[in-house]
Amino acid sequence: MDRAKDSRTLRTLIPEAELERRVAELAAQIDADYPADADLVLIGVLKGGVFFCTDLAKRLKTPLCIDFFQTSSYGSGKTAGEIRIKRDIELAIRGRDVLLVEDIVDTGWTLRTILDLFRFRGARSVKLCALLDKHEARETEVPIDYCGFKIGREFVVGYGLDFDERYRNLPYIAVVED
Ligand code: IMP
Ligand code: MG
């Protein structure tokens, strides 16, 4: 184990209780918005969106199905709009109400691509629920229907978000200080 990587300084940005409170609020808002005949498909974006997606799903009263989708950028850098599908959803979404659940919207390229793809596949509605909105970093417009928290440009980890695959299991959101 590389212990040096575990000794980074983390500063709590959003404590666990605050996350729980906000997730419950978002679930109530989503339940209120979707009509009785909605055919809701919650699609969590792997891996970062998994913790948020399952917590949200447990709070929702609207009947739903769950699926997962995974993307990655081409190469190591962030090339505008070049997003690769690593794992596609299993469920058919034509005529259904898709709610994408993502950890964070940064430049916006990932979500822009996924939202367009699900619309192209004929979903009846496609909405986005993102826990964090790094709005200052946006390069392409992505409307967030349900947003947990707006944050600055700082790099955050925890509650699904990683730094080099670490810290995803923190029950709170923290800023990596160094
Ligand atoms: P976008 O395409 O630039 O919006 O990229 C969004 C993706 O980048 C997210 O799904 C995260 O996986 C990752 N990301 C962006 N900002 C952070 C951060 O502060 N911490 C961890 N991952 C991040
Ligand atoms: Mg992600």
Tab-separated table of C-alpha atoms in Angstrom, residues 98-167:
chain	number	residue	atom	x	y	z
A	98	VAL	CA	-34.872	8.892	-17.804
A	99	LEU	CA	-33.333	10.595	-14.792
A	100	LEU	CA	-29.544	10.633	-14.979
A	101	VAL	CA	-27.834	10.662	-11.616
A	102	GLU	CA	-24.279	12.014	-11.620
A	103	ASP	CA	-21.811	12.990	-8.919
A	104	ILE	CA	-20.527	16.229	-10.416
A	105	VAL	CA	-20.842	18.382	-13.506
A	106	ASP	CA	-17.467	19.953	-14.268
A	107	THR	CA	-16.782	21.017	-17.881
A	108	GLY	CA	-20.139	19.502	-18.790
A	109	TRP	CA	-18.867	17.406	-21.712
A	110	THR	CA	-19.701	14.046	-20.132
A	111	LEU	CA	-23.296	14.947	-19.348
A	112	ARG	CA	-23.848	16.816	-22.610
A	113	THR	CA	-22.911	13.626	-24.468
A	114	ILE	CA	-25.000	11.247	-22.346
A	115	LEU	CA	-28.087	13.468	-22.346
A	116	ASP	CA	-27.945	13.773	-26.147
A	117	LEU	CA	-27.490	9.993	-26.503
A	118	PHE	CA	-30.529	9.128	-24.378
A	119	ARG	CA	-32.675	11.654	-26.212
A	120	PHE	CA	-31.514	10.175	-29.518
A	121	ARG	CA	-32.601	6.736	-28.276
A	122	GLY	CA	-36.145	8.018	-27.908
A	123	ALA	CA	-36.651	8.504	-24.168
A	124	ARG	CA	-39.889	10.360	-23.440
A	125	SER	CA	-38.060	12.680	-21.074
A	126	VAL	CA	-34.427	13.026	-20.036
A	127	LYS	CA	-33.570	14.954	-16.889
A	128	LEU	CA	-30.390	15.397	-14.921
A	129	CYS	CA	-29.846	15.168	-11.186
A	130	ALA	CA	-26.290	16.113	-10.140
A	131	LEU	CA	-25.044	16.228	-6.582
A	132	LEU	CA	-22.411	18.883	-7.269
A	133	ASP	CA	-22.263	21.693	-9.802
A	134	LYS	CA	-18.808	23.160	-10.533
A	135	HIS	CA	-20.460	25.879	-12.563
A	136	GLU	CA	-17.339	28.055	-13.001
A	137	ALA	CA	-15.645	25.215	-14.903
A	138	ARG	CA	-18.414	24.766	-17.473
A	139	GLU	CA	-17.373	24.636	-21.144
A	140	THR	CA	-20.666	23.482	-22.628
A	141	GLU	CA	-24.143	24.275	-21.383
A	142	VAL	CA	-25.823	21.498	-19.402
A	143	PRO	CA	-29.154	22.235	-17.725
A	144	ILE	CA	-29.239	20.603	-14.273
A	145	ASP	CA	-32.837	19.847	-13.305
A	146	TYR	CA	-31.968	18.812	-9.750
A	147	CYS	CA	-28.766	20.110	-8.221
A	148	GLY	CA	-27.481	19.235	-4.760
A	149	PHE	CA	-24.839	21.901	-4.170
A	150	LYS	CA	-22.956	24.502	-6.181
A	151	ILE	CA	-19.225	24.437	-5.454
A	152	GLY	CA	-16.117	26.313	-6.635
A	153	ARG	CA	-13.263	25.021	-8.792
A	154	GLU	CA	-11.651	23.033	-5.964
A	155	PHE	CA	-11.016	19.316	-6.472
A	156	VAL	CA	-13.309	17.282	-4.244
A	157	VAL	CA	-13.417	13.637	-3.127
A	158	GLY	CA	-15.718	11.370	-1.174
A	159	TYR	CA	-19.286	10.060	-1.478
A	160	GLY	CA	-18.316	8.410	-4.774
A	161	LEU	CA	-15.794	10.974	-6.001
A	162	ASP	CA	-12.196	9.843	-6.278
A	163	PHE	CA	-8.648	11.071	-6.523
A	164	ASP	CA	-6.751	8.318	-8.329
A	165	GLU	CA	-9.505	5.843	-7.330
A	166	ARG	CA	-9.124	6.672	-3.649
A	167	TYR	CA	-11.498	8.275	-1.155
